[in-house]
Amino acid sequence: ALNTEHNRPPALVRKIQRNGPQTPRTDVMLVTPWLAPIIWEGSFDQKLLDATYKPLNFTIGMTLFAVAKYTRFLKPFLESAEKHFMQGYRVNYYIFTDIPEQVPRVELKPGRSVVVFNTVKYSRWQEISLRRMEIINKHIMNKSIREVDYLYCLDVDLIFTNHYGAETFAPLVAVLHPGYFNILRNKFPYERRPESQAYVPKDHGHFYYIAAMFGGTLNNIVDVTAACHQALQVDKVNGIEAAWQEESHLNKYLVTNMPHKILSMEYLCNSEAPTPASVKVCRFSTVKKNHAEIRAQ
Ligand code: UDP
Ligand code: MN
């Protein structure tokens, strides 16, 4: 039944397709050894993607933790997301906080909403950060997060600075860490102690991913968060904490469960370091923060 009128692409898609492919980038890696695309400016046609995906009326979910002093990041984050994140799609922002009254009122476009969940404040900032795996997992399992086509799990100390849309859709998607691109795998800051569940041998792994963003379908997010939570628990019982907490465990998981799509550093720019020449557009950028001040309880 492949050739039925029903299965033909919409007219807009056919029109864009007649314009032919774009000239591909040749200065960056566009595909992984397991044939997953790596997304860079100039590697995709935004209009074609939107013409393909918008008719499907997807809902995109986002989890955001703003515990203790991190509530201050919510306003700039949400305001920038309303400008750049998934424009024209339905979006549910799931905000986890211990201070719900500090969730700002931000004007949202139609089809977009904020859902606030109460969460406890753990005493160590590392614990606040790594417990996200457990909390996201529980909220999907108990169905407080459901009916989203894709879920993005993001840090809150960031702002959107450019288009961030359908080109990121994938069953499981991760982002290259801007600090560890183009270096040899034996230099990646994976956890190297075999006693940790996050252990990655020197000759394993192709990329080092940043934990400030991962995404995918609910099934995949359930799996990755469950695996990381369980590994974190085992390490805790054994009295070991991986070098970069949940980021180490996420990387360990992704070594064997390779993502279907990888986002370049455009999707996580370090605003405090020079932008690499390969990054033509910063889409999502870190916000400068005083670590000592903001992490003090
Ligand atoms: N976080 C929080 N309150 C805290 C510490 C962390 O809400 O006191 C959340 C917040 O979403 C933050 C994330 O955990 O973006 C990761 O922590 P952080 O951004 O400080 O880690 P970094 O990006 O500096 O490694
Ligand atoms: Mn952060």
CSV table of C-alpha atoms and ligand atoms in Angstrom, one decimal:
chain,number,residue,atom,x,y,z
A,1,ALA,CA,0.0,0.0,0.0
A,2,LEU,CA,3.0,2.2,-0.3
A,3,ASN,CA,1.9,4.1,-3.4
A,4,THR,CA,-1.6,5.1,-2.3
A,5,GLU,CA,-2.5,8.8,-2.4
A,6,HIS,CA,-2.8,8.6,1.4
A,7,ASN,CA,0.9,7.9,1.8
A,8,ARG,CA,2.1,10.6,-0.6
A,9,PRO,CA,4.0,13.4,1.1
A,10,PRO,CA,2.0,16.6,1.5
A,11,ALA,CA,2.2,19.1,-1.4
A,12,LEU,CA,4.5,21.4,0.5
A,13,VAL,CA,7.0,18.6,1.1
A,14,ARG,CA,6.8,17.7,-2.6
A,15,LYS,CA,7.5,21.3,-3.6
A,16,ILE,CA,10.5,21.5,-1.3
A,17,GLN,CA,11.8,18.2,-2.5
A,18,ARG,CA,11.8,19.4,-6.1
A,19,ASN,CA,14.4,22.0,-5.1
A,20,GLY,CA,16.9,19.2,-4.6
A,21,PRO,CA,19.4,18.6,-1.8
A,22,GLN,CA,21.5,21.2,-0.1
A,23,THR,CA,25.3,21.3,-0.5
A,24,PRO,CA,26.5,19.2,2.5
A,25,ARG,CA,29.0,20.4,5.0
A,26,THR,CA,32.4,18.8,4.5
A,27,ASP,CA,34.3,20.4,7.4
A,28,VAL,CA,32.6,18.3,10.2
A,29,MET,CA,31.6,14.7,10.9
A,30,LEU,CA,28.0,14.3,9.8
A,31,VAL,CA,27.4,10.6,10.6
A,32,THR,CA,28.7,8.3,13.3
A,33,PRO,CA,30.3,4.9,12.7
A,34,TRP,CA,26.9,3.3,13.5
A,35,LEU,CA,25.3,5.6,10.9
A,36,ALA,CA,23.5,8.0,13.1
A,37,PRO,CA,23.3,11.5,11.9
A,38,ILE,CA,25.2,14.3,13.7
A,39,ILE,CA,23.3,17.5,13.4
A,40,TRP,CA,25.0,20.7,12.3
A,41,GLU,CA,23.8,23.9,10.8
A,42,GLY,CA,23.7,23.3,7.0
A,43,SER,CA,23.0,19.6,7.4
A,44,PHE,CA,19.2,19.8,7.4
A,45,ASP,CA,16.4,21.7,5.8
A,46,GLN,CA,14.2,23.2,8.5
A,47,LYS,CA,11.3,23.9,6.1
A,48,LEU,CA,11.3,20.4,4.9
A,49,LEU,CA,11.4,19.0,8.4
A,50,ASP,CA,8.5,21.2,9.6
A,51,ALA,CA,6.4,20.4,6.5
A,52,THR,CA,6.9,16.7,7.4
A,53,TYR,CA,6.4,16.8,11.2
A,54,LYS,CA,4.0,19.7,11.8
A,55,PRO,CA,1.0,17.8,10.3
A,56,LEU,CA,1.6,15.0,12.9
A,57,ASN,CA,0.7,17.4,15.7
A,58,PHE,CA,3.4,16.2,18.1
A,59,THR,CA,3.6,17.2,21.7
A,60,ILE,CA,7.1,17.8,23.0
A,61,GLY,CA,7.8,17.4,26.7
A,62,MET,CA,10.6,19.0,28.6
A,63,THR,CA,11.8,18.2,32.2
A,64,LEU,CA,13.4,21.1,34.1
A,65,PHE,CA,14.7,21.0,37.6
A,66,ALA,CA,14.9,24.3,39.6
A,67,VAL,CA,15.7,23.4,43.2
A,68,ALA,CA,16.9,25.9,45.8
A,69,LYS,CA,18.7,28.9,44.2
A,70,TYR,CA,18.3,27.5,40.7
A,71,THR,CA,14.7,28.9,40.4
A,72,ARG,CA,16.4,32.2,39.3
A,73,PHE,CA,17.2,30.5,35.9
A,74,LEU,CA,13.6,29.7,35.1
A,75,LYS,CA,12.5,33.1,33.7
A,76,PRO,CA,15.3,33.6,31.2
A,77,PHE,CA,15.1,29.9,30.3
A,78,LEU,CA,11.4,29.9,29.6
A,79,GLU,CA,11.3,33.2,27.8
A,80,SER,CA,14.1,32.1,25.5
A,81,ALA,CA,12.4,28.7,25.0
A,82,GLU,CA,9.2,30.5,23.9
A,83,LYS,CA,11.2,32.2,21.2
A,84,HIS,CA,13.4,29.4,19.9
A,85,PHE,CA,12.4,25.9,21.2
A,86,MET,CA,10.0,23.9,19.0
A,87,GLN,CA,8.2,26.8,17.4
A,88,GLY,CA,4.8,25.7,16.1
A,89,TYR,CA,4.7,22.5,18.2
A,90,ARG,CA,2.8,21.7,21.3
A,91,VAL,CA,5.1,21.9,24.3
A,92,ASN,CA,4.7,20.8,27.9
A,93,TYR,CA,7.3,22.2,30.4
A,94,TYR,CA,7.5,19.9,33.4
A,95,ILE,CA,9.1,21.9,36.2
A,96,PHE,CA,10.4,20.2,39.3
A,97,THR,CA,11.0,22.5,42.2
A,98,ASP,CA,11.0,22.8,46.0
A,99,ILE,CA,9.7,26.4,45.8
A,100,PRO,CA,6.7,26.4,43.5
A,101,GLU,CA,5.9,30.0,44.3
A,102,GLN,CA,9.1,31.0,42.6
A,103,VAL,CA,8.0,29.6,39.3
A,104,PRO,CA,7.6,32.7,37.2
A,105,ARG,CA,4.6,33.5,35.1
A,106,VAL,CA,5.8,33.6,31.5
A,107,GLU,CA,3.5,34.3,28.6
A,108,LEU,CA,3.2,31.1,26.6
A,109,LYS,CA,2.2,30.6,23.0
A,110,PRO,CA,-1.0,28.6,22.2
A,111,GLY,CA,-0.6,24.9,22.7
A,112,ARG,CA,2.2,25.3,25.3
A,113,SER,CA,1.8,24.8,29.0
A,114,VAL,CA,3.7,24.6,32.3
A,115,VAL,CA,3.2,21.8,34.8
A,116,VAL,CA,4.8,22.2,38.2
A,117,PHE,CA,5.8,19.2,40.4
A,118,ASN,CA,7.0,19.5,44.0
A,119,THR,CA,10.3,17.9,44.7
A,120,VAL,CA,12.6,17.6,47.7
A,121,LYS,CA,15.8,19.4,48.1
A,122,TYR,CA,18.7,17.1,48.7
A,123,SER,CA,21.6,18.6,50.7
A,124,ARG,CA,24.4,18.1,48.2
A,125,TRP,CA,24.2,19.7,44.8
A,126,GLN,CA,25.6,16.6,43.2
A,127,GLU,CA,22.6,14.7,44.8
A,128,ILE,CA,20.1,17.2,43.4
A,129,SER,CA,21.5,16.8,40.0
A,130,LEU,CA,21.9,13.0,39.9
A,131,ARG,CA,18.5,12.3,41.5
A,132,ARG,CA,16.9,13.7,38.4
A,133,MET,CA,17.3,10.3,36.8
A,134,GLU,CA,15.2,8.6,39.5
A,135,ILE,CA,12.6,11.4,39.6
A,136,ILE,CA,12.1,11.6,35.8
A,137,ASN,CA,11.8,7.8,35.7
A,138,LYS,CA,9.1,7.7,38.5
A,139,HIS,CA,7.1,10.4,36.8
A,140,ILE,CA,6.9,8.6,33.5
A,141,MET,CA,6.2,5.3,35.3
A,142,ASN,CA,3.4,6.7,37.4
A,143,LYS,CA,2.0,8.5,34.3
A,144,SER,CA,2.4,12.1,35.5
A,145,ILE,CA,4.3,12.5,32.3
A,146,ARG,CA,2.6,10.9,29.4
A,147,GLU,CA,1.2,11.6,25.9
A,148,VAL,CA,4.3,13.3,24.8
A,149,ASP,CA,5.9,12.2,21.6
A,150,TYR,CA,9.4,13.2,22.6
A,151,LEU,CA,10.8,14.2,26.0
A,152,TYR,CA,13.8,16.4,26.5
A,153,CYS,CA,15.6,16.4,29.9
A,154,LEU,CA,17.5,19.6,30.3
A,155,ASP,CA,19.6,21.6,32.7
A,156,VAL,CA,18.0,24.9,33.7
A,157,ASP,CA,21.2,27.1,33.7
A,158,LEU,CA,21.0,27.6,30.0
A,159,ILE,CA,19.2,29.8,27.5
A,160,PHE,CA,18.0,29.2,23.9
A,161,THR,CA,19.7,31.6,21.5
A,162,ASN,CA,18.6,30.2,18.1
A,163,HIS,CA,16.4,27.7,16.3
A,164,TYR,CA,16.0,24.4,18.1
A,165,GLY,CA,13.4,22.2,16.5
A,166,ALA,CA,12.4,19.1,14.6
A,167,GLU,CA,15.9,18.3,13.4
A,168,THR,CA,16.5,17.0,17.0
A,169,PHE,CA,13.7,14.4,16.9
A,170,ALA,CA,14.9,10.8,17.5
A,171,PRO,CA,14.1,7.8,19.6
A,172,LEU,CA,17.2,8.5,21.6
A,173,VAL,CA,19.3,11.7,21.2
A,174,ALA,CA,22.4,13.0,23.0
A,175,VAL,CA,24.6,16.1,22.6
A,176,LEU,CA,28.4,16.3,22.1
A,177,HIS,CA,30.1,17.8,25.2
A,178,PRO,CA,31.7,21.1,23.9
A,179,GLY,CA,34.8,20.5,26.1
A,180,TYR,CA,35.7,17.0,24.7
A,181,PHE,CA,35.2,17.2,20.9
A,182,ASN,CA,37.9,16.1,18.6
A,183,ILE,CA,40.1,14.4,21.2
A,184,LEU,CA,41.2,10.8,21.4
A,185,ARG,CA,38.7,8.5,23.1
A,186,ASN,CA,41.3,7.5,25.8
A,187,LYS,CA,41.2,11.1,26.9
A,188,PHE,CA,37.5,11.3,27.4
A,189,PRO,CA,36.6,11.9,31.1
A,190,TYR,CA,34.7,8.6,31.4
A,191,GLU,CA,34.8,6.9,34.8
A,192,ARG,CA,37.9,4.8,34.6
A,193,ARG,CA,37.7,2.8,37.9
A,194,PRO,CA,36.4,-0.7,37.2
A,195,GLU,CA,34.7,-0.7,40.7
A,196,SER,CA,32.2,1.9,39.4
A,197,GLN,CA,29.1,0.9,37.4
A,198,ALA,CA,30.0,3.8,35.1
A,199,TYR,CA,33.4,2.2,34.2
A,200,VAL,CA,34.3,2.5,30.5
A,201,PRO,CA,37.6,0.9,29.3
A,202,LYS,CA,40.1,3.1,27.5
A,203,ASP,CA,39.4,1.5,24.1
A,204,HIS,CA,35.6,1.9,24.3
A,205,GLY,CA,33.2,4.7,23.4
A,206,HIS,CA,33.1,7.0,20.4
A,207,PHE,CA,31.9,10.3,21.9
A,208,TYR,CA,31.7,12.1,25.2
A,209,TYR,CA,28.2,13.4,25.8
A,210,ILE,CA,27.1,16.2,28.1
A,211,ALA,CA,24.4,15.3,30.7
A,212,ALA,CA,22.8,18.8,30.5
A,213,MET,CA,20.5,17.4,27.7
A,214,PHE,CA,19.3,14.1,26.5
A,215,GLY,CA,16.0,13.2,24.9
A,216,GLY,CA,13.9,10.8,23.0
A,217,THR,CA,10.7,8.8,23.2
A,218,LEU,CA,9.2,7.9,26.6
A,219,ASN,CA,10.2,4.3,26.3
A,220,ASN,CA,13.8,5.2,25.7
A,221,ILE,CA,13.8,7.8,28.4
A,222,VAL,CA,12.4,5.3,30.9
A,223,ASP,CA,15.2,2.9,29.9
A,224,VAL,CA,18.1,5.3,30.2
A,225,THR,CA,16.9,6.9,33.4
A,226,ALA,CA,16.2,3.5,35.0
A,227,ALA,CA,19.7,2.2,34.0
A,228,CYS,CA,21.4,5.3,35.3
A,229,HIS,CA,19.4,5.4,38.5
A,230,GLN,CA,20.1,1.7,39.2
A,231,ALA,CA,23.8,2.2,38.5
A,232,LEU,CA,24.0,5.2,40.8
A,233,GLN,CA,22.3,3.2,43.6
A,234,VAL,CA,24.8,0.3,43.2
A,235,ASP,CA,27.7,2.7,43.3
A,236,LYS,CA,26.3,4.3,46.4
A,237,VAL,CA,26.0,1.0,48.2
A,238,ASN,CA,29.6,0.3,47.2
A,239,GLY,CA,30.7,3.7,48.5
A,240,ILE,CA,31.9,5.0,45.1
A,241,GLU,CA,30.8,8.1,43.2
A,242,ALA,CA,31.6,8.3,39.5
A,243,ALA,CA,33.9,11.2,38.4
A,244,TRP,CA,31.0,13.2,36.9
A,245,GLN,CA,28.1,11.6,38.7
A,246,GLU,CA,25.1,11.0,36.4
A,247,GLU,CA,27.0,12.3,33.4
A,248,SER,CA,29.4,9.4,33.8
A,249,HIS,CA,26.5,6.9,34.0
A,250,LEU,CA,24.8,8.5,31.0
A,251,ASN,CA,28.0,8.1,29.0
A,252,LYS,CA,28.4,4.5,30.1
A,253,TYR,CA,24.8,3.7,29.0
A,254,LEU,CA,25.3,5.4,25.6
A,255,VAL,CA,28.5,3.5,24.9
A,256,THR,CA,26.4,0.3,24.5
A,257,ASN,CA,23.0,1.9,23.7
A,258,MET,CA,24.1,4.2,21.0
A,259,PRO,CA,21.9,7.2,20.3
A,260,HIS,CA,19.9,7.3,17.0
A,261,LYS,CA,20.9,10.9,16.5
A,262,ILE,CA,23.7,13.2,17.9
A,263,LEU,CA,23.5,16.9,18.3
A,264,SER,CA,26.6,18.9,17.7
A,265,MET,CA,28.0,21.5,20.1
A,266,GLU,CA,25.6,24.0,18.5
A,267,TYR,CA,23.1,22.5,20.9
A,268,LEU,CA,25.2,23.1,24.0
A,269,CYS,CA,27.5,26.1,23.6
A,270,ASN,CA,29.8,27.0,26.4
A,271,SER,CA,29.3,30.8,26.7
A,272,GLU,CA,32.5,31.0,28.7
A,273,ALA,CA,34.8,29.5,26.1
A,274,PRO,CA,35.7,30.5,22.6
A,275,THR,CA,33.2,29.1,20.0
A,276,PRO,CA,34.9,26.5,17.8
A,277,ALA,CA,35.1,27.4,14.1
A,278,SER,CA,32.8,24.5,13.2
A,279,VAL,CA,30.0,26.0,15.3
A,280,LYS,CA,28.2,28.5,13.0
A,281,VAL,CA,25.1,28.9,15.2
A,282,CYS,CA,24.8,28.6,19.0
A,283,ARG,CA,21.3,27.3,19.7
A,284,PHE,CA,21.4,26.6,23.4
A,285,SER,CA,24.1,28.3,25.6
A,286,THR,CA,25.3,28.1,29.2
A,287,VAL,CA,24.5,30.9,31.5
A,288,LYS,CA,27.4,32.2,33.6
A,289,LYS,CA,27.0,31.3,37.2
A,290,ASN,CA,28.9,31.7,40.4
A,291,HIS,CA,29.3,28.0,41.5
A,292,ALA,CA,30.2,28.7,45.1
A,293,GLU,CA,27.3,31.2,45.6
A,294,ILE,CA,24.6,29.3,43.9
A,295,ARG,CA,25.4,25.9,45.3
A,296,ALA,CA,25.6,27.1,48.9
A,297,GLN,CA,22.6,25.9,50.8
B,1,UDP,N1,20.1,21.8,40.1
B,1,UDP,C1,19.2,22.5,40.9
B,1,UDP,N2,19.5,23.0,42.1
B,1,UDP,C2,20.8,22.8,42.6
B,1,UDP,C3,21.7,22.1,41.8
B,1,UDP,C4,21.3,21.6,40.6
B,1,UDP,O1,18.0,22.7,40.5
B,1,UDP,O2,21.1,23.3,43.7
B,1,UDP,C5,19.6,21.2,38.8
B,1,UDP,C6,19.5,22.3,37.8
B,1,UDP,O3,18.5,21.9,36.9
B,1,UDP,C7,20.9,22.2,37.1
B,1,UDP,C8,21.2,20.8,37.1
B,1,UDP,O4,20.6,20.3,38.4
B,1,UDP,O5,20.9,22.8,35.8
B,1,UDP,C9,22.7,20.4,37.1
B,1,UDP,O6,23.4,21.1,38.0
B,1,UDP,P1,24.4,22.2,37.4
B,1,UDP,O7,23.8,23.0,36.3
B,1,UDP,O8,24.9,23.1,38.6
B,1,UDP,O9,25.7,21.3,36.9
B,1,UDP,P2,26.7,21.8,35.8
B,1,UDP,O10,26.0,22.1,34.6
B,1,UDP,O11,27.4,23.0,36.4
B,1,UDP,O12,27.6,20.6,35.7
B,2,MN,MN,24.2,23.1,34.2
